[in-house]
N, CA and C of each residue as an Amber inpcrd file, in Angstrom:
protein
   498
 -56.7730000  10.5390000  18.9040000 -58.1770000  10.7450000  18.6160000
 -58.3470000  12.2080000  18.1920000 -58.9640000  12.4540000  17.0810000
 -59.1850000  13.8060000  16.5830000 -60.5060000  14.3280000  17.1240000
 -60.6880000  15.6480000  17.2110000 -61.9280000  16.2110000  17.7230000
 -63.1370000  15.7880000  16.9050000 -62.9580000  15.5040000  15.6190000
 -64.1050000  15.1180000  14.7920000 -64.5300000  13.6820000  15.0590000
 -63.6300000  12.8730000  15.6800000 -63.9860000  11.4800000  15.9280000
 -64.6290000  11.2760000  17.2920000 -64.8400000  12.3460000  18.0600000
 -65.4930000  12.2140000  19.3640000 -66.9770000  11.9730000  19.1800000
 -67.4800000  11.0130000  19.9240000 -68.9250000  10.7880000  19.9170000
 -69.5720000  11.8280000  20.8070000 -70.8570000  12.1220000  20.6280000
 -71.4990000  13.1500000  21.4610000 -71.3300000  12.9360000  22.9620000
 -71.4590000  11.7220000  23.5220000 -71.2460000  11.5810000  24.9590000
 -69.8060000  11.8880000  25.3770000 -68.8370000  11.4590000  24.5680000
 -67.4290000  11.7470000  24.8940000 -67.1370000  13.2430000  24.7840000
 -67.6920000  13.8980000  23.7620000 -67.4900000  15.3400000  23.6020000
 -68.0850000  16.0870000  24.7860000 -69.2580000  15.6570000  25.2440000
 -69.9030000  16.2930000  26.3970000 -69.0690000  16.0950000  27.6510000
 -68.5170000  14.8920000  27.8390000 -67.6810000  14.6200000  29.0100000
 -66.4080000  15.4560000  28.9680000 -65.8210000  15.5990000  27.7910000
 -64.6130000  16.4100000  27.6490000 -64.9130000  17.8780000  27.9320000
 -66.0210000  18.3830000  27.4470000 -66.4020000  19.7770000  27.7080000
 -66.6560000  19.9940000  29.1930000 -67.3080000  19.0510000  29.8570000
 -67.5780000  19.1770000  31.2900000 -66.2860000  19.1740000  32.0860000
 -65.3330000  18.3190000  31.7090000 -64.0500000  18.2850000  32.4020000
 -63.2840000  19.5840000  32.2060000 -63.3230000  20.1380000  31.0100000
 -62.6520000  21.4150000  30.7380000 -63.2620000  22.5330000  31.5520000
 -64.5940000  22.5740000  31.6350000 -65.2780000  23.5990000  32.4060000
 -64.9510000  23.4670000  33.8860000 -64.8880000  22.2540000  34.3980000
 -64.5450000  22.0400000  35.8030000 -63.1360000  22.5370000  36.0890000
 -62.2020000  22.3020000  35.1690000 -60.8350000  22.7740000  35.3490000
 -60.7830000  24.2960000  35.3790000 -61.4930000  24.9420000  34.4620000
 -61.5000000  26.4100000  34.4010000 -62.1080000  26.9880000  35.6710000
 -63.2030000  26.4080000  36.1350000 -63.8580000  26.9150000  37.3380000
 -62.9970000  26.7020000  38.5770000 -62.2460000  25.6150000  38.6270000
 -61.4000000  25.3730000  39.7940000 -60.2170000  26.3310000  39.8080000
 -59.8040000  26.8220000  38.6360000 -58.6800000  27.7490000  38.5630000
 -59.1130000  29.1970000  38.7760000 -60.4240000  29.4790000  38.7190000
 -60.9130000  30.8440000  38.8830000 -60.7930000  31.2790000  40.3380000
 -60.4760000  32.5560000  40.6080000 -60.3560000  33.0180000  41.9860000
 -61.7260000  33.0570000  42.6640000 -61.6990000  32.9410000  43.9660000
 -62.9420000  33.0050000  44.7380000 -63.4720000  34.4270000  44.7440000
 -64.7730000  34.5980000  44.8820000 -65.3940000  35.9230000  44.8580000
 -65.0270000  36.7450000  46.0940000 -64.5870000  36.1300000  47.1590000
 -64.3020000  36.8550000  48.3880000 -63.1170000  37.8030000  48.2260000
 -62.1740000  37.5020000  47.3340000 -60.9990000  38.3600000  47.1980000
 -61.1400000  39.3990000  46.0850000 -62.3090000  39.5340000  45.4930000
 -62.5350000  40.5290000  44.4590000 -62.8020000  41.8770000  45.1200000
 -62.0740000  42.8970000  44.7050000 -62.2600000  44.2210000  45.2800000
 -63.3200000  44.9710000  44.4920000 -64.2450000  45.5670000  45.1980000
 -65.2970000  46.3370000  44.5480000 -64.7630000  47.7340000  44.2500000
 -65.0380000  48.2230000  43.0530000 -64.5100000  49.5100000  42.6220000
 -65.5800000  50.3480000  41.9450000 -65.2650000  51.6240000  41.8300000
 -66.0750000  52.5730000  41.0580000 -65.1350000  53.2130000  40.0480000
 -65.5410000  53.2100000  38.7850000 -64.7350000  53.7880000  37.7070000
 -65.4900000  54.9770000  37.1330000 -64.8020000  56.1090000  36.9780000
 -65.4260000  57.3110000  36.4290000 -64.4620000  57.9710000  35.4490000
 -65.0330000  58.7490000  34.5360000 -64.2480000  59.4600000  33.5270000
 -64.4240000  60.9600000  33.7520000 -63.3220000  61.6870000  33.6670000
 -63.3580000  63.1440000  33.7570000 -62.7600000  63.7480000  32.4980000
 -63.3710000  64.8100000  32.0100000 -62.9090000  65.4710000  30.7890000
 -62.8470000  66.9730000  31.0410000 -61.8000000  67.6170000  30.5490000
 -61.6740000  69.0700000  30.6470000 -61.0030000  69.5910000  29.3850000
 -61.2930000  70.8430000  29.0630000 -60.6960000  71.4760000  27.8910000
 -60.0280000  72.7780000  28.2910000 -59.0790000  73.1960000  27.4910000
 -58.4140000  74.4880000  27.6680000 -58.0340000  75.0120000  26.2930000
 -58.0330000  76.3290000  26.1700000 -57.7130000  76.9710000  24.8920000
 -56.2510000  77.4120000  24.9050000 -55.4540000  76.9350000  23.9390000
 -54.0700000  77.4000000  23.8670000 -54.0080000  78.8170000  23.2860000
 -53.2370000  79.6710000  23.9190000 -53.0910000  81.0540000  23.4440000
 -51.5970000  81.3660000  23.2990000 -51.0340000  81.1110000  22.1210000
 -49.6060000  81.3780000  21.9170000 -49.3240000  82.8770000  21.8400000
 -48.1330000  83.2540000  22.2570000 -47.7310000  84.6570000  22.1670000
 -47.4940000  85.0510000  20.7140000 -46.9650000  84.1250000  19.9310000
 -46.7080000  84.3730000  18.5090000 -47.3510000  83.2430000  17.7120000
 -48.4130000  83.5420000  16.9860000 -49.1570000  82.5230000  16.2390000
 -48.3980000  82.0170000  15.0140000 -47.2300000  82.5970000  14.7070000
 -46.4390000  82.1710000  13.5570000 -45.1390000  81.4890000  13.9780000
 -45.0470000  81.1290000  15.2530000 -43.8530000  80.4680000  15.7670000
 -44.2260000  79.0880000  16.3020000 -43.5680000  78.0540000  15.7790000
 -43.8550000  76.6960000  16.2280000 -43.5470000  76.5350000  17.7180000
 -42.4400000  77.1140000  18.1800000 -42.0760000  76.9940000  19.5930000
 -43.1180000  77.6450000  20.4900000 -43.6470000  78.7920000  20.0760000
 -44.6650000  79.4810000  20.8570000 -45.9670000  78.6760000  20.9010000
 -46.3520000  78.0960000  19.7800000 -47.5770000  77.2830000  19.7330000
 -47.3930000  76.0310000  20.5850000 -46.2250000  75.3970000  20.4850000
 -45.9510000  74.1910000  21.2720000 -46.0150000  74.5060000  22.7680000
 -45.4450000  75.6230000  23.1930000 -45.4830000  76.0090000  24.6090000
 -46.9130000  76.2830000  25.0630000 -47.7190000  76.9120000  24.1890000
 -49.1150000  77.1970000  24.5350000 -49.9290000  75.9130000  24.6500000
 -49.6610000  74.9400000  23.7740000 -50.3510000  73.6450000  23.8360000
 -49.9860000  72.9180000  25.1260000 -48.7010000  72.9140000  25.4910000
 -48.2740000  72.2700000  26.7350000 -48.8800000  72.9460000  27.9510000
 -48.9790000  74.2700000  27.9360000 -49.5950000  74.9970000  29.0560000
 -51.0830000  74.6740000  29.1570000 -51.7510000  74.5630000  28.0220000
 -53.1820000  74.2140000  28.0310000 -53.3880000  72.7900000  28.5380000
 -52.5040000  71.8700000  28.1490000 -52.5830000  70.5030000  28.6660000
 -52.4100000  70.4860000  30.1760000 -51.4310000  71.2500000  30.6700000
 -51.1800000  71.3130000  32.1150000 -52.3510000  71.9530000  32.8610000
 -53.0510000  72.8670000  32.2270000 -54.2070000  73.5080000  32.8440000
 -55.4110000  72.5630000  32.8700000 -55.6200000  71.8100000  31.8140000
 -56.8110000  70.9580000  31.7040000 -56.6980000  69.6660000  32.5040000
 -55.4990000  69.1410000  32.6920000 -55.3500000  67.8460000  33.3610000
 -55.8810000  67.8380000  34.7970000 -55.5240000  68.7890000  35.6680000
 -56.0850000  68.7600000  37.0280000 -57.6090000  68.9220000  37.0350000
 -58.1340000  69.6880000  36.0940000 -59.5920000  69.8590000  36.0110000
 -60.2620000  68.5360000  35.6270000 -59.6470000  67.7740000  34.7250000
 -60.2080000  66.4820000  34.3320000 -60.1750000  65.5020000  35.5030000
 -59.0930000  65.5070000  36.2680000 -58.9950000  64.6330000  37.4350000
 -60.0400000  65.0090000  38.4720000 -60.2170000  66.3060000  38.7000000
 -61.2260000  66.7700000  39.6600000 -62.6220000  66.3620000  39.2100000
 -62.9120000  66.5200000  37.9290000 -64.2270000  66.1390000  37.4110000
 -64.4590000  64.6380000  37.5500000 -63.4290000  63.8240000  37.2930000
 -63.5450000  62.3750000  37.4610000 -63.8270000  62.0060000  38.9090000
 -63.1600000  62.6950000  39.8470000 -63.3900000  62.4420000  41.2770000
 -64.8150000  62.8230000  41.6830000 -65.2850000  63.9770000  41.2050000
 -66.6540000  64.4110000  41.5290000 -67.6920000  63.4230000  40.9930000
 -67.4610000  62.9290000  39.7810000 -68.4120000  61.9830000  39.2030000
 -68.3810000  60.6530000  39.9540000 -67.1920000  60.2170000  40.3810000
 -67.0820000  58.9860000  41.1660000 -67.8370000  59.1360000  42.4930000
 -67.7450000  60.3230000  43.1120000 -68.5000000  60.5680000  44.3550000
 -70.0000000  60.5010000  44.1080000 -70.4560000  61.0640000  42.9960000
 -71.8820000  60.9960000  42.6620000 -72.3280000  59.5540000  42.4620000
 -71.5090000  58.7600000  41.7760000 -71.8410000  57.3550000  41.5780000
 -71.9010000  56.6100000  42.9100000 -70.9400000  56.8800000  43.7960000
 -70.9110000  56.2120000  45.1010000 -72.1380000  56.5870000  45.9190000
 -72.4990000  57.8760000  45.9230000 -73.6860000  58.3190000  46.6730000
 -74.9490000  57.6810000  46.1160000 -75.0510000  57.5960000  44.8070000
 -76.2380000  56.9950000  44.1940000 -76.3280000  55.5060000  44.5110000
 -75.1810000  54.8470000  44.6610000 -75.1720000  53.4200000  44.9730000
 -75.2690000  53.1550000  46.4680000 -75.1740000  54.2130000  47.2770000
 -75.2680000  54.0420000  48.7240000 -74.0100000  53.4900000  49.3550000
 -72.8510000  53.7660000  48.7380000 -71.5760000  53.3000000  49.2860000
 -70.6660000  54.5070000  49.4950000 -69.5450000  54.2480000  50.1560000
 -68.5720000  55.3020000  50.4150000 -67.3680000  55.1100000  49.5020000
 -66.8740000  56.2060000  48.9590000 -65.7190000  56.1620000  48.0680000
 -64.4580000  55.9160000  48.8880000 -63.6340000  54.9780000  48.4390000
 -62.3880000  54.6560000  49.1220000 -61.1980000  55.3230000  48.4660000
 -60.0550000  54.6590000  48.5520000 -58.8030000  55.1970000  48.0150000
 -58.7930000  55.1660000  46.4890000 -58.0130000  56.0740000  45.9060000
 -57.7820000  56.0830000  44.4660000 -56.8540000  54.9190000  44.1370000
 -57.3120000  54.0270000  43.2570000 -56.5130000  52.8530000  42.8980000
 -55.7020000  53.0760000  41.6270000 -56.3600000  53.5700000  40.5830000
 -55.6620000  53.8020000  39.3170000 -56.1680000  55.0800000  38.6780000
 -55.3120000  55.6290000  37.8500000 -55.6970000  56.7880000  37.0330000
 -55.0110000  56.6040000  35.6850000 -55.7600000  56.8590000  34.6130000
 -55.2260000  56.6510000  33.2770000 -55.7080000  57.7700000  32.3640000
 -54.8530000  58.1870000  31.4450000 -55.2690000  59.1660000  30.4490000
 -55.4030000  58.5350000  29.0700000 -55.4700000  57.2050000  29.0260000
 -55.7000000  56.5110000  27.7560000 -57.1160000  56.8110000  27.2920000
 -57.3120000  57.1360000  26.0170000 -58.6640000  57.4660000  25.5540000
 -59.6080000  56.2800000  25.6880000 -60.8370000  56.5600000  26.0860000
 -61.8310000  55.4990000  26.2290000 -62.4640000  55.1600000  24.8930000
 -62.2330000  55.9810000  23.8910000 -62.7900000  55.7460000  22.5720000
 -61.6560000  55.6510000  21.5600000 -61.7500000  54.7360000  20.6240000
 -60.6880000  54.6740000  19.6150000 -60.7160000  55.8580000  18.6530000
 -61.7490000  56.6840000  18.7190000 -61.8860000  57.8270000  17.8160000
 -61.4170000  59.1210000  18.4330000 -60.8560000  59.1030000  19.6320000
 -60.3240000  60.3080000  20.2310000 -60.8690000  60.5410000  21.6010000
 -60.5280000  61.5790000  22.2990000 -59.6490000  62.6420000  21.8530000
 -58.2020000  62.1710000  21.7760000 -57.4840000  62.6960000  20.8140000
 -56.1070000  62.3130000  20.6090000 -55.1990000  63.3890000  21.1780000
 -53.9840000  63.0130000  21.5050000 -53.0280000  63.9680000  22.0380000
 -52.6430000  64.9990000  20.9930000 -52.4680000  66.2180000  21.4370000
 -52.1160000  67.2850000  20.5040000 -50.6230000  67.3760000  20.2790000
 -49.8490000  66.4420000  20.8670000 -48.4380000  66.4260000  20.5540000
 -48.2210000  66.0130000  19.1070000 -49.2590000  65.4470000  18.4660000
 -49.1940000  65.1140000  17.0540000 -49.8070000  66.2690000  16.2720000
 -48.9860000  67.2470000  15.9460000 -49.4690000  68.4060000  15.2110000
 -49.7840000  68.0430000  13.7710000 -50.3380000  68.9790000  13.0200000
 -50.7210000  68.6890000  11.6350000 -49.5370000  68.3980000  10.7110000
 -48.3340000  68.7570000  11.1400000 -47.1520000  68.5350000  10.3040000
 -46.1850000  67.5290000  10.9370000 -46.6400000  66.7980000  11.9710000
 -45.8090000  65.8030000  12.6400000 -45.8000000  66.0460000  14.1360000
 -45.0780000  65.1980000  14.8810000 -45.0350000  65.3660000  16.3260000
 -44.5090000  66.7460000  16.7260000 -45.2830000  67.4590000  17.5110000
 -44.9470000  68.8140000  17.9920000 -44.6570000  69.7960000  16.8580000
 -45.1970000  69.5630000  15.6740000 -44.9910000  70.4560000  14.5370000
 -46.3210000  71.0970000  14.1530000 -46.4660000  72.3690000  14.4530000
 -47.7010000  73.1030000  14.1710000 -47.5280000  74.0620000  13.0030000
 -46.2820000  74.2210000  12.5290000 -45.9900000  75.0690000  11.3740000
 -45.3210000  74.2230000  10.2940000 -45.6560000  74.5250000   9.0460000
 -45.0610000  73.7800000   7.9460000 -45.4900000  74.3520000   6.6120000
 -45.0290000  73.7340000   5.5430000 -45.3560000  74.1760000   4.1920000
 -46.5450000  73.4000000   3.6640000 -47.4240000  74.1190000   3.0250000
 -48.6110000  73.5210000   2.4210000 -48.6830000  73.9580000   0.9670000
 -48.9450000  72.9960000   0.0920000 -49.0610000  73.2690000  -1.3320000
 -50.5270000  73.5150000  -1.6750000 -50.8040000  74.6440000  -2.3250000
 -52.1850000  74.9760000  -2.7140000 -52.2370000  75.1750000  -4.2280000
 -53.3480000  74.7960000  -4.8420000 -53.4370000  74.9360000  -6.3050000
 -53.6870000  76.3920000  -6.7180000 -53.1810000  76.7280000  -7.9020000
 -53.4840000  78.0100000  -8.5300000 -54.5410000  77.7120000  -9.5920000
 -55.7270000  78.2940000  -9.4460000 -56.8560000  77.9930000 -10.3180000
 -57.1710000  79.2160000 -11.1800000 -57.3700000  79.0060000 -12.4440000
 -57.7650000  80.0730000 -13.3770000 -59.0630000  79.6480000 -14.0630000
 -59.8650000  80.6400000 -14.3970000 -61.1100000  80.3760000 -15.1140000
 -60.8710000  80.6020000 -16.6010000 -61.2460000  79.6150000 -17.3910000
 -61.0730000  79.7090000 -18.8330000 -62.2030000  80.5550000 -19.4370000
 -62.0960000  80.8720000 -20.7400000 -63.0820000  81.7090000 -21.4250000
 -64.4760000  81.0670000 -21.4140000 -64.5330000  79.7400000 -21.4270000
 -65.8430000  79.0770000 -21.4250000 -66.4170000  78.9160000 -20.0110000
 -65.7050000  79.4280000 -18.9830000 -66.2120000  79.3970000 -17.6180000
 -65.7000000  78.2430000 -16.7770000 -65.0040000  77.3180000 -17.3760000
 -64.4760000  76.1910000 -16.6280000 -63.2600000  76.6090000 -15.8110000
 -63.1110000  75.9730000 -14.6720000 -61.9450000  76.2340000 -13.8280000
 -60.8670000  75.2110000 -14.1450000 -59.6160000  75.6830000 -14.1430000
 -58.5110000  74.7990000 -14.4640000 -57.3370000  75.1180000 -13.5470000
 -56.6810000  74.0630000 -13.0570000 -55.4910000  74.2340000 -12.2210000
 -54.3080000  74.4870000 -13.1550000 -53.6480000  75.6390000 -12.9680000
 -52.5380000  76.0030000 -13.8430000 -51.1780000  75.8620000 -13.1630000
 -51.1870000  75.5690000 -11.8730000 -49.9310000  75.4160000 -11.1520000
 -50.1860000  75.2160000  -9.6670000 -49.1000000  75.2070000  -8.9090000
 -49.2010000  75.0620000  -7.4690000 -48.2790000  76.0730000  -6.8100000
 -48.6660000  76.4850000  -5.6230000 -47.8800000  77.4500000  -4.8670000
 -47.6980000  76.8830000  -3.4620000 -46.5210000  77.0350000  -2.8980000
 -46.2410000  76.5570000  -1.5460000 -46.2820000  77.7390000  -0.5860000
 -47.0180000  77.5360000   0.5000000 -47.1350000  78.5830000   1.5270000
 -46.7580000  78.0120000   2.8760000 -46.1230000  78.8400000   3.6860000
 -45.7930000  78.4530000   5.0560000 -46.9770000  78.8450000   5.9380000
 -47.5540000  77.8580000   6.6290000 -48.7020000  78.1150000   7.5040000
 -48.4290000  77.5400000   8.8850000 -49.0720000  78.1500000   9.8860000
 -49.0380000  77.6600000  11.2620000 -50.4740000  77.4400000  11.7160000
 -50.7350000  76.2990000  12.3280000 -52.0800000  75.9580000  12.7630000
 -52.0850000  75.7970000  14.2750000 -52.8910000  76.6240000  14.9370000
 -53.0430000  76.5630000  16.3900000 -54.3090000  75.7620000  16.6930000
 -54.2160000  74.6890000  17.5060000 -55.4230000  73.9300000  17.8420000
 -56.4370000  74.8340000  18.5550000 -57.7160000  74.6470000  18.2620000
 -58.7620000  75.4700000  18.8910000 -58.8590000  75.2050000  20.3770000
 -58.7680000  73.9350000  20.7570000 -58.8220000  73.5990000  22.1670000
 -58.0470000  72.3130000  22.4150000 -57.6320000  72.1470000  23.6500000
 -56.9290000  70.9480000  24.0820000 -57.8740000  70.1930000  25.0040000
 -58.0280000  68.9050000  24.7660000 -58.9110000  68.0700000  25.5730000
 -58.0650000  67.1040000  26.3860000 -58.3100000  67.0660000  27.6740000
 -57.6760000  66.0770000  28.5480000 -58.7660000  65.1710000  29.0910000
 -58.5610000  63.8760000  29.0230000 -59.5350000  62.8960000  29.4900000
 -58.8220000  61.9010000  30.3850000 -59.3820000  61.6410000  31.5660000
 -58.7950000  60.6700000  32.4810000 -59.8650000  59.6990000  32.9470000
 -59.4400000  58.4920000  33.2450000 -60.3060000  57.4810000  33.8390000
 -59.7380000  57.1900000  35.2240000 -60.5720000  57.3580000  36.2490000
 -60.1320000  57.1200000  37.6290000 -60.8790000  55.9190000  38.1910000
 -60.1790000  55.1160000  38.9620000 -60.7690000  53.9480000  39.6160000
 -60.5550000  54.0900000  41.1140000 -61.6690000  54.0530000  41.8440000
 -61.6220000  54.1500000  43.3040000 -62.1200000  52.8520000  43.9150000
 -61.5620000  52.5190000  45.0640000 -62.0800000  51.3810000  45.8280000
 -63.3570000  51.8250000  46.5290000 -64.2280000  50.8770000  46.7700000
 -65.4230000  51.1440000  47.5750000 -65.0270000  50.8200000  49.0180000
 -65.1540000  51.8060000  49.8980000 -64.7730000  51.6170000  51.2900000
 -65.7100000  50.6300000  51.9660000 -65.1570000  49.7940000  52.8290000
 -65.9800000  48.7890000  53.5110000 -66.7750000  49.3940000  54.6440000
């Protein structure tokens, strides 16, 4: 029997049986743990010793990440406490912590530098522009320059999940 050959009463009976099966397989509400989820964000400014050295910039970025991460965790914990107080419950144990971004648009990890993973220095091609006699601008060639780009700030974002104490 194909789905298109079901009469309305048979289709309704089949849907009801499917729903009953799904509901019987669902866990009972008594074993669901109540939780509070909060997000913490912190920033730090990388300050390399040598702004023209990839290794120095990479070390400064890693140091800024290490500085911002505990601050983000602390901020997430403080916000979870505020949520618990507002709800009239007590914050329990930390269940999970994640640094996966909550938005698909960022913040992204700075290990992906502008020239590749952990690459903050590289060659960039720039046009050579000349102005003609009639005032128009024209590209007459290209020049390659070695540049290093230091990120302005490093953002660390964490999501913390706490149990609600009974």
